[in-house]
Structures are given as C-alpha cells and as structure tokens.
Amino acid sequence: MEIVLPKVLSGEFKKTTKTLEIAGLEKKLMSFVNSRFYGEDIAEYAIHIICVHPKYDSFFKVNRPTYVINKDVIVEGIPVTIYKRFDVKIKLDFEEFYKSNEEEGFRIIGTAILFTLKNIVYPKTIKDFNKEAFYKDIHAFFCEKEN
C-alpha cells in the first residue's frame, strides 16, 4: 500500500519551508508503510493536508472520506487510472501551523492524522483492510518521530 500527503497551503506558506517539510514527512511515512500489508481493498491511502488562511476557510471544506475502486480520469491531459484509492482530508489550524517549527509542525500534523484515523468511518465497500493495524502503525510512526 502507498500513502500520500497531498497538500493545500495558502500563499503565506511560500515564505516558509512547510511544503518541503511535508514532502519530507510524506517520504518517511511512505517508506514506513510501504513494506506493510493491511489488506487488498486499499492500494493508495491519501491524507489531504489543508491549511489555509481563515479568510479562505469556507472554500476548503473537510468532507466525508471517499473511496474509488476503479476510475479513469484525465490529469493535465494525461489519462490516469485511479485504483483502490481512499481519500481523507484533515484541516490544520492556520496560526498554529504557520508559526510552528519543523518538529512542532510534525506534531501538529501527526495529532490531526491520528485523531482523524481514530474516528474515521470507512465505507462499507472496504471489507479487506485492517484499520486497527494501520492505525497502530501510524501511531507508532508519529510516536517514534517525537522521540
């Protein structure tokens, strides 16, 4: 299974290293999860990180998670097949994340991801996915990062 962290950050973050920090976290998380198996139903797990200035907040809603079993789409003129992809969104507090250093930023992201994973309701179409093992591994990853 692959895990990705697509991000939506408002323009203020161009003056920071947050984009690079999230990319680094994604790479570490990917290599951590890559060797593990949680079942056949999810091939790609996308956790969208949203952190925008409060004036743009209303444009970026956190909706219910989505699951796509198999769908062909066009991305920038290139045909792409989305296969067994689960998408969930988390929203970070703008002020807190913007002012954080790298370590605090990881803690903020980790706390938001763990809270979301603990409370998530998976669609009934996902039958073969060990959500408890996935949560425990992600929890271990972020606890390890803190030490």
Backbone as JSON Lines, residues from 0, in Angstrom:
{"i":0,"aa":"M","n":[0.83,-1.18,0.0],"ca":[0.0,0.0,0.0],"c":[0.88,1.25,0.0]}
{"i":1,"aa":"E","n":[0.43,2.24,-0.72],"ca":[1.12,3.53,-0.73],"c":[0.34,4.52,0.11]}
{"i":2,"aa":"I","n":[1.06,5.46,0.7],"ca":[0.41,6.54,1.43],"c":[0.96,7.85,0.87]}
{"i":3,"aa":"V","n":[0.07,8.79,0.6],"ca":[0.49,10.09,0.07],"c":[-0.15,11.2,0.9]}
{"i":4,"aa":"L","n":[0.51,12.35,0.91],"ca":[0.02,13.5,1.66],"c":[-0.14,14.7,0.72]}
{"i":5,"aa":"P","n":[-1.18,14.7,-0.11],"ca":[-1.41,15.9,-0.93],"c":[-1.69,17.08,0.0]}
{"i":6,"aa":"K","n":[-1.26,18.26,-0.42],"ca":[-1.42,19.4,0.47],"c":[-2.01,20.6,-0.25]}
{"i":7,"aa":"V","n":[-2.8,21.35,0.5],"ca":[-3.33,22.64,0.05],"c":[-2.92,23.64,1.12]}
{"i":8,"aa":"L","n":[-1.98,24.5,0.76],"ca":[-1.5,25.52,1.68],"c":[-1.73,26.88,1.04]}
{"i":9,"aa":"S","n":[-2.14,27.85,1.83],"ca":[-2.37,29.18,1.25],"c":[-1.04,29.87,0.96]}
{"i":10,"aa":"G","n":[-1.1,30.95,0.22],"ca":[0.07,31.64,-0.29],"c":[1.1,32.05,0.76]}
{"i":11,"aa":"E","n":[0.66,32.3,1.97],"ca":[1.58,32.71,3.04],"c":[2.69,31.68,3.26]}
{"i":12,"aa":"F","n":[2.41,30.42,2.95],"ca":[3.38,29.36,3.2],"c":[4.53,29.36,2.19]}
{"i":13,"aa":"K","n":[4.43,30.17,1.13],"ca":[5.53,30.26,0.16],"c":[6.78,30.84,0.81]}
{"i":14,"aa":"K","n":[6.6,31.6,1.89],"ca":[7.71,32.22,2.61],"c":[8.32,31.26,3.64]}
{"i":15,"aa":"T","n":[7.76,30.06,3.75],"ca":[8.22,29.1,4.76],"c":[8.78,27.84,4.1]}
{"i":16,"aa":"T","n":[9.22,26.92,4.93],"ca":[9.73,25.63,4.43],"c":[8.69,24.52,4.63]}
{"i":17,"aa":"K","n":[7.45,24.89,4.92],"ca":[6.41,23.89,5.24],"c":[6.17,22.9,4.1]}
{"i":18,"aa":"T","n":[6.2,23.37,2.85],"ca":[5.98,22.46,1.72],"c":[7.06,21.39,1.7]}
{"i":19,"aa":"L","n":[8.31,21.79,1.9],"ca":[9.42,20.83,1.93],"c":[9.33,19.9,3.13]}
{"i":20,"aa":"E","n":[8.91,20.44,4.27],"ca":[8.78,19.63,5.48],"c":[7.7,18.56,5.3]}
{"i":21,"aa":"I","n":[6.57,18.93,4.69],"ca":[5.5,17.95,4.45],"c":[5.97,16.9,3.45]}
{"i":22,"aa":"A","n":[6.7,17.33,2.43],"ca":[7.24,16.38,1.44],"c":[8.19,15.39,2.12]}
{"i":23,"aa":"G","n":[9.02,15.88,3.03],"ca":[9.93,15.0,3.77],"c":[9.18,14.02,4.65]}
{"i":24,"aa":"L","n":[8.15,14.52,5.31],"ca":[7.31,13.65,6.15],"c":[6.64,12.58,5.29]}
{"i":25,"aa":"E","n":[6.12,12.99,4.13],"ca":[5.47,12.04,3.23],"c":[6.44,10.94,2.81]}
{"i":26,"aa":"K","n":[7.66,11.31,2.48],"ca":[8.67,10.32,2.05],"c":[8.95,9.32,3.17]}
{"i":27,"aa":"K","n":[9.11,9.82,4.41],"ca":[9.38,8.94,5.55],"c":[8.18,8.03,5.84]}
{"i":28,"aa":"L","n":[7.0,8.61,5.76],"ca":[5.77,7.84,6.01],"c":[5.59,6.77,4.94]}
{"i":29,"aa":"M","n":[5.9,7.14,3.69],"ca":[5.79,6.19,2.58],"c":[6.71,4.99,2.8]}
{"i":30,"aa":"S","n":[7.96,5.25,3.15],"ca":[8.89,4.13,3.34],"c":[8.52,3.32,4.57]}
{"i":31,"aa":"F","n":[7.93,3.94,5.57],"ca":[7.49,3.23,6.77],"c":[6.34,2.28,6.46]}
{"i":32,"aa":"V","n":[5.37,2.74,5.68],"ca":[4.16,1.97,5.39],"c":[4.36,1.0,4.22]}
{"i":33,"aa":"N","n":[5.27,1.33,3.32],"ca":[5.45,0.59,2.07],"c":[5.62,-0.92,2.25]}
{"i":34,"aa":"S","n":[6.34,-1.33,3.28],"ca":[6.61,-2.75,3.47],"c":[5.51,-3.48,4.25]}
{"i":35,"aa":"R","n":[4.46,-2.77,4.63],"ca":[3.4,-3.38,5.42],"c":[2.19,-3.7,4.55]}
{"i":36,"aa":"F","n":[1.42,-4.69,5.0],"ca":[0.23,-5.11,4.26],"c":[-0.98,-5.01,5.19]}
{"i":37,"aa":"Y","n":[-2.02,-4.3,4.73],"ca":[-3.22,-4.1,5.54],"c":[-4.46,-4.7,4.9]}
{"i":38,"aa":"G","n":[-4.32,-5.3,3.74],"ca":[-5.46,-5.88,3.06],"c":[-5.47,-5.49,1.59]}
{"i":39,"aa":"E","n":[-6.39,-6.08,0.86],"ca":[-6.46,-5.9,-0.6],"c":[-7.25,-4.67,-1.04]}
{"i":40,"aa":"D","n":[-8.1,-4.13,-0.2],"ca":[-9.07,-3.12,-0.67],"c":[-8.52,-1.7,-0.84]}
{"i":41,"aa":"I","n":[-7.39,-1.37,-0.22],"ca":[-6.83,-0.04,-0.39],"c":[-5.4,-0.17,-0.91]}
{"i":42,"aa":"A","n":[-5.19,0.35,-2.12],"ca":[-3.85,0.34,-2.71],"c":[-3.13,1.67,-2.45]}
{"i":43,"aa":"E","n":[-3.92,2.75,-2.36],"ca":[-3.35,4.07,-2.11],"c":[-4.21,4.79,-1.08]}
{"i":44,"aa":"Y","n":[-3.57,5.28,-0.04],"ca":[-4.25,5.99,1.04],"c":[-3.77,7.43,0.98]}
{"i":45,"aa":"A","n":[-4.66,8.35,0.66],"ca":[-4.3,9.76,0.53],"c":[-4.88,10.56,1.7]}
{"i":46,"aa":"I","n":[-3.99,11.19,2.45],"ca":[-4.41,12.05,3.55],"c":[-4.11,13.48,3.12]}
{"i":47,"aa":"H","n":[-5.14,14.2,2.74],"ca":[-5.0,15.57,2.25],"c":[-4.83,16.52,3.42]}
{"i":48,"aa":"I","n":[-3.75,17.29,3.4],"ca":[-3.48,18.26,4.45],"c":[-3.91,19.63,3.94]}
{"i":49,"aa":"I","n":[-4.86,20.23,4.64],"ca":[-5.36,21.54,4.26],"c":[-5.02,22.53,5.37]}
{"i":50,"aa":"C","n":[-4.34,23.61,4.99],"ca":[-4.04,24.67,5.94],"c":[-4.05,25.98,5.18]}
{"i":51,"aa":"V","n":[-5.14,26.7,5.32],"ca":[-5.31,27.96,4.6],"c":[-5.64,29.08,5.58]}
{"i":52,"aa":"H","n":[-5.37,30.3,5.14],"ca":[-5.69,31.48,5.93],"c":[-7.19,31.47,6.25]}
{"i":53,"aa":"P","n":[-7.58,31.88,7.44],"ca":[-9.0,31.85,7.82],"c":[-9.95,32.51,6.82]}
{"i":54,"aa":"K","n":[-9.49,33.51,6.09],"ca":[-10.38,34.16,5.12],"c":[-10.73,33.25,3.95]}
{"i":55,"aa":"Y","n":[-9.95,32.17,3.74],"ca":[-10.23,31.2,2.67],"c":[-10.86,29.91,3.19]}
{"i":56,"aa":"D","n":[-11.03,29.84,4.5],"ca":[-11.52,28.63,5.15],"c":[-12.81,28.07,4.53]}
{"i":57,"aa":"S","n":[-13.73,28.93,4.21],"ca":[-15.02,28.46,3.7],"c":[-14.92,27.77,2.34]}
{"i":58,"aa":"F","n":[-13.82,27.98,1.63],"ca":[-13.63,27.35,0.32],"c":[-13.06,25.94,0.42]}
{"i":59,"aa":"F","n":[-12.57,25.57,1.6],"ca":[-11.9,24.29,1.78],"c":[-12.57,23.5,2.89]}
{"i":60,"aa":"K","n":[-13.62,22.8,2.53],"ca":[-14.38,22.01,3.49],"c":[-13.76,20.62,3.63]}
{"i":61,"aa":"V","n":[-13.88,20.07,4.81],"ca":[-13.47,18.7,5.04],"c":[-14.71,17.84,4.92]}
{"i":62,"aa":"N","n":[-14.81,17.13,3.81],"ca":[-15.97,16.28,3.53],"c":[-15.72,14.87,4.03]}
{"i":63,"aa":"R","n":[-16.73,14.03,3.84],"ca":[-16.57,12.63,4.17],"c":[-15.47,12.02,3.32]}
{"i":64,"aa":"P","n":[-14.79,11.0,3.84],"ca":[-13.77,10.33,3.04],"c":[-14.39,9.72,1.77]}
{"i":65,"aa":"T","n":[-13.57,9.58,0.75],"ca":[-14.05,8.97,-0.49],"c":[-13.19,7.76,-0.83]}
{"i":66,"aa":"Y","n":[-13.83,6.83,-1.53],"ca":[-13.15,5.61,-1.95],"c":[-13.48,5.36,-3.41]}
{"i":67,"aa":"V","n":[-12.44,5.21,-4.22],"ca":[-12.62,4.93,-5.63],"c":[-12.01,3.56,-5.92]}
{"i":68,"aa":"I","n":[-12.84,2.65,-6.4],"ca":[-12.36,1.3,-6.69],"c":[-11.59,1.28,-8.01]}
{"i":69,"aa":"N","n":[-12.17,1.87,-9.06],"ca":[-11.52,1.88,-10.36],"c":[-12.16,2.96,-11.22]}
{"i":70,"aa":"K","n":[-11.37,3.95,-11.62],"ca":[-11.91,5.06,-12.4],"c":[-10.81,5.64,-13.28]}
{"i":71,"aa":"D","n":[-11.14,5.9,-14.54],"ca":[-10.21,6.54,-15.45],"c":[-10.49,8.04,-15.47]}
{"i":72,"aa":"V","n":[-9.46,8.85,-15.3],"ca":[-9.58,10.31,-15.32],"c":[-8.47,10.89,-16.18]}
{"i":73,"aa":"I","n":[-8.63,12.16,-16.54],"ca":[-7.6,12.88,-17.28],"c":[-7.0,13.92,-16.34]}
{"i":74,"aa":"V","n":[-5.69,13.85,-16.11],"ca":[-4.99,14.8,-15.26],"c":[-3.96,15.52,-16.12]}
{"i":75,"aa":"E","n":[-4.19,16.82,-16.3],"ca":[-3.3,17.65,-17.13],"c":[-3.07,17.01,-18.49]}
{"i":76,"aa":"G","n":[-4.15,16.52,-19.1],"ca":[-4.1,15.94,-20.44],"c":[-3.59,14.52,-20.51]}
{"i":77,"aa":"I","n":[-3.3,13.92,-19.37],"ca":[-2.76,12.56,-19.34],"c":[-3.79,11.63,-18.72]}
{"i":78,"aa":"P","n":[-4.13,10.53,-19.43],"ca":[-5.08,9.58,-18.84],"c":[-4.45,8.84,-17.65]}
{"i":79,"aa":"V","n":[-5.18,8.79,-16.55],"ca":[-4.71,8.14,-15.33],"c":[-5.82,7.25,-14.8]}
{"i":80,"aa":"T","n":[-5.46,6.09,-14.29],"ca":[-6.43,5.2,-13.66],"c":[-6.27,5.29,-12.14]}
{"i":81,"aa":"I","n":[-7.38,5.62,-11.48],"ca":[-7.39,5.63,-10.02],"c":[-7.9,4.26,-9.6]}
{"i":82,"aa":"Y","n":[-7.1,3.55,-8.81],"ca":[-7.44,2.18,-8.45],"c":[-7.31,1.98,-6.94]}
{"i":83,"aa":"K","n":[-8.42,1.63,-6.32],"ca":[-8.48,1.34,-4.88],"c":[-7.81,2.45,-4.06]}
{"i":84,"aa":"R","n":[-8.3,3.66,-4.28],"ca":[-7.74,4.83,-3.58],"c":[-8.75,5.34,-2.55]}
{"i":85,"aa":"F","n":[-8.24,5.55,-1.35],"ca":[-9.04,6.09,-0.26],"c":[-8.51,7.48,0.06]}
{"i":86,"aa":"D","n":[-9.4,8.48,0.05],"ca":[-9.02,9.85,0.32],"c":[-9.71,10.38,1.57]}
{"i":87,"aa":"V","n":[-8.92,10.99,2.44],"ca":[-9.45,11.62,3.63],"c":[-8.77,12.99,3.76]}
{"i":88,"aa":"K","n":[-9.49,13.96,4.29],"ca":[-8.94,15.31,4.44],"c":[-8.83,15.67,5.91]}
{"i":89,"aa":"I","n":[-7.73,16.38,6.23],"ca":[-7.57,16.95,7.56],"c":[-7.31,18.44,7.39]}
{"i":90,"aa":"K","n":[-7.76,19.22,8.33],"ca":[-7.55,20.66,8.28],"c":[-6.77,21.08,9.52]}
{"i":91,"aa":"L","n":[-5.68,21.81,9.28],"ca":[-4.84,22.28,10.37],"c":[-5.17,23.72,10.72]}
{"i":92,"aa":"D","n":[-4.97,24.07,11.97],"ca":[-5.16,25.46,12.41],"c":[-4.06,26.31,11.78]}
{"i":93,"aa":"F","n":[-4.46,27.33,11.04],"ca":[-3.53,28.15,10.28],"c":[-2.46,28.79,11.15]}
{"i":94,"aa":"E","n":[-2.87,29.53,12.18],"ca":[-1.92,30.26,13.03],"c":[-0.91,29.32,13.69]}
{"i":95,"aa":"E","n":[-1.43,28.24,14.25],"ca":[-0.58,27.3,14.97],"c":[0.45,26.66,14.03]}
{"i":96,"aa":"F","n":[-0.01,26.2,12.86],"ca":[0.89,25.52,11.94],"c":[1.87,26.51,11.3]}
{"i":97,"aa":"Y","n":[1.39,27.68,10.94],"ca":[2.24,28.67,10.28],"c":[3.4,29.09,11.18]}
{"i":98,"aa":"K","n":[3.14,29.23,12.47],"ca":[4.16,29.7,13.41],"c":[5.05,28.57,13.94]}
{"i":99,"aa":"S","n":[4.71,27.34,13.63],"ca":[5.43,26.2,14.19],"c":[6.79,25.99,13.51]}
{"i":100,"aa":"N","n":[7.71,25.41,14.28],"ca":[8.96,24.97,13.67],"c":[8.73,23.57,13.09]}
{"i":101,"aa":"E","n":[9.75,22.95,12.53],"ca":[9.56,21.66,11.86],"c":[9.05,20.58,12.82]}
{"i":102,"aa":"E","n":[9.65,20.5,13.99],"ca":[9.25,19.48,14.98],"c":[7.81,19.69,15.43]}
{"i":103,"aa":"E","n":[7.46,20.93,15.75],"ca":[6.08,21.23,16.15],"c":[5.1,20.96,15.01]}
{"i":104,"aa":"G","n":[5.52,21.27,13.78],"ca":[4.68,21.02,12.61],"c":[4.37,19.54,12.44]}
{"i":105,"aa":"F","n":[5.38,18.69,12.64],"ca":[5.16,17.24,12.56],"c":[4.19,16.79,13.65]}
{"i":106,"aa":"R","n":[4.35,17.37,14.85],"ca":[3.44,17.0,15.95],"c":[2.01,17.42,15.61]}
{"i":107,"aa":"I","n":[1.84,18.61,15.05],"ca":[0.51,19.11,14.68],"c":[-0.12,18.21,13.62]}
{"i":108,"aa":"I","n":[0.65,17.87,12.6],"ca":[0.15,17.0,11.53],"c":[-0.15,15.61,12.1]}
{"i":109,"aa":"G","n":[0.76,15.09,12.89],"ca":[0.57,13.75,13.47],"c":[-0.67,13.67,14.34]}
{"i":110,"aa":"T","n":[-0.88,14.69,15.18],"ca":[-2.06,14.72,16.04],"c":[-3.34,14.75,15.21]}
{"i":111,"aa":"A","n":[-3.36,15.57,14.15],"ca":[-4.55,15.67,13.29],"c":[-4.81,14.36,12.55]}
{"i":112,"aa":"I","n":[-3.75,13.74,12.05],"ca":[-3.91,12.47,11.32],"c":[-4.41,11.38,12.27]}
{"i":113,"aa":"L","n":[-3.81,11.26,13.44],"ca":[-4.21,10.22,14.39],"c":[-5.64,10.42,14.87]}
{"i":114,"aa":"F","n":[-6.04,11.66,15.13],"ca":[-7.41,11.95,15.54],"c":[-8.38,11.51,14.44]}
{"i":115,"aa":"T","n":[-8.05,11.86,13.21],"ca":[-8.92,11.51,12.08],"c":[-9.0,10.0,11.9]}
{"i":116,"aa":"L","n":[-7.85,9.31,11.93],"ca":[-7.84,7.86,11.73],"c":[-8.59,7.13,12.84]}
{"i":117,"aa":"K","n":[-8.49,7.64,14.04],"ca":[-9.17,7.0,15.17],"c":[-10.69,7.09,15.03]}
{"i":118,"aa":"N","n":[-11.17,8.19,14.45],"ca":[-12.61,8.43,14.37],"c":[-13.22,8.19,13.0]}
{"i":119,"aa":"I","n":[-12.44,7.74,12.06],"ca":[-12.92,7.6,10.69],"c":[-13.91,6.44,10.56]}
{"i":120,"aa":"V","n":[-14.9,6.65,9.72],"ca":[-15.84,5.59,9.39],"c":[-15.56,5.21,7.93]}
{"i":121,"aa":"Y","n":[-15.08,4.0,7.75],"ca":[-14.76,3.54,6.4],"c":[-16.03,3.13,5.67]}
{"i":122,"aa":"P","n":[-16.07,3.34,4.35],"ca":[-17.23,2.91,3.57],"c":[-17.41,1.39,3.65]}
{"i":123,"aa":"K","n":[-18.64,0.96,3.54],"ca":[-18.94,-0.47,3.62],"c":[-18.3,-1.27,2.49]}
{"i":124,"aa":"T","n":[-17.96,-0.59,1.38],"ca":[-17.33,-1.3,0.26],"c":[-15.91,-1.73,0.59]}
{"i":125,"aa":"I","n":[-15.31,-1.15,1.63],"ca":[-13.98,-1.57,2.06],"c":[-14.15,-2.68,3.08]}
{"i":126,"aa":"K","n":[-13.9,-3.89,2.64],"ca":[-14.08,-5.06,3.51],"c":[-12.73,-5.63,3.97]}
{"i":127,"aa":"D","n":[-11.75,-5.62,3.07],"ca":[-10.45,-6.21,3.38],"c":[-9.42,-5.11,3.63]}
{"i":128,"aa":"F","n":[-9.47,-4.52,4.82],"ca":[-8.5,-3.53,5.24],"c":[-8.43,-3.56,6.76]}
{"i":129,"aa":"N","n":[-7.23,-3.82,7.28],"ca":[-7.04,-3.91,8.72],"c":[-6.8,-2.52,9.29]}
{"i":130,"aa":"K","n":[-7.89,-1.82,9.57],"ca":[-7.78,-0.43,10.03],"c":[-7.11,-0.31,11.4]}
{"i":131,"aa":"E","n":[-7.28,-1.32,12.26],"ca":[-6.64,-1.28,13.58],"c":[-5.12,-1.35,13.44]}
{"i":132,"aa":"A","n":[-4.63,-2.27,12.61],"ca":[-3.19,-2.41,12.4],"c":[-2.63,-1.14,11.74]}
{"i":133,"aa":"F","n":[-3.38,-0.59,10.79],"ca":[-2.94,0.64,10.12],"c":[-2.83,1.78,11.14]}
{"i":134,"aa":"Y","n":[-3.85,1.94,11.97],"ca":[-3.83,3.0,12.98],"c":[-2.65,2.8,13.94]}
{"i":135,"aa":"K","n":[-2.44,1.57,14.4],"ca":[-1.34,1.3,15.34],"c":[0.01,1.63,14.72]}
{"i":136,"aa":"D","n":[0.18,1.29,13.44],"ca":[1.44,1.58,12.77],"c":[1.65,3.08,12.6]}
{"i":137,"aa":"I","n":[0.61,3.81,12.22],"ca":[0.73,5.25,12.05],"c":[0.99,5.91,13.42]}
{"i":138,"aa":"H","n":[0.33,5.41,14.44],"ca":[0.56,5.9,15.8],"c":[2.01,5.67,16.21]}
{"i":139,"aa":"A","n":[2.51,4.47,15.95],"ca":[3.91,4.15,16.27],"c":[4.86,5.06,15.49]}
{"i":140,"aa":"F","n":[4.55,5.32,14.22],"ca":[5.38,6.19,13.41],"c":[5.49,7.58,14.03]}
{"i":141,"aa":"F","n":[4.37,8.17,14.39],"ca":[4.41,9.53,14.93],"c":[4.97,9.56,16.35]}
{"i":142,"aa":"C","n":[4.76,8.51,17.14],"ca":[5.36,8.46,18.48],"c":[6.88,8.32,18.38]}
{"i":143,"aa":"E","n":[7.32,7.55,17.4],"ca":[8.75,7.38,17.14],"c":[9.38,8.71,16.75]}
{"i":144,"aa":"K","n":[8.66,9.49,15.93],"ca":[9.16,10.78,15.43],"c":[9.37,11.75,16.59]}
{"i":145,"aa":"E","n":[8.54,11.63,17.63],"ca":[8.64,12.55,18.76],"c":[9.87,12.26,19.63]}
{"i":146,"aa":"N","n":[10.35,11.04,19.6],"ca":[11.48,10.66,20.47],"c":[12.81,10.87,19.8]}
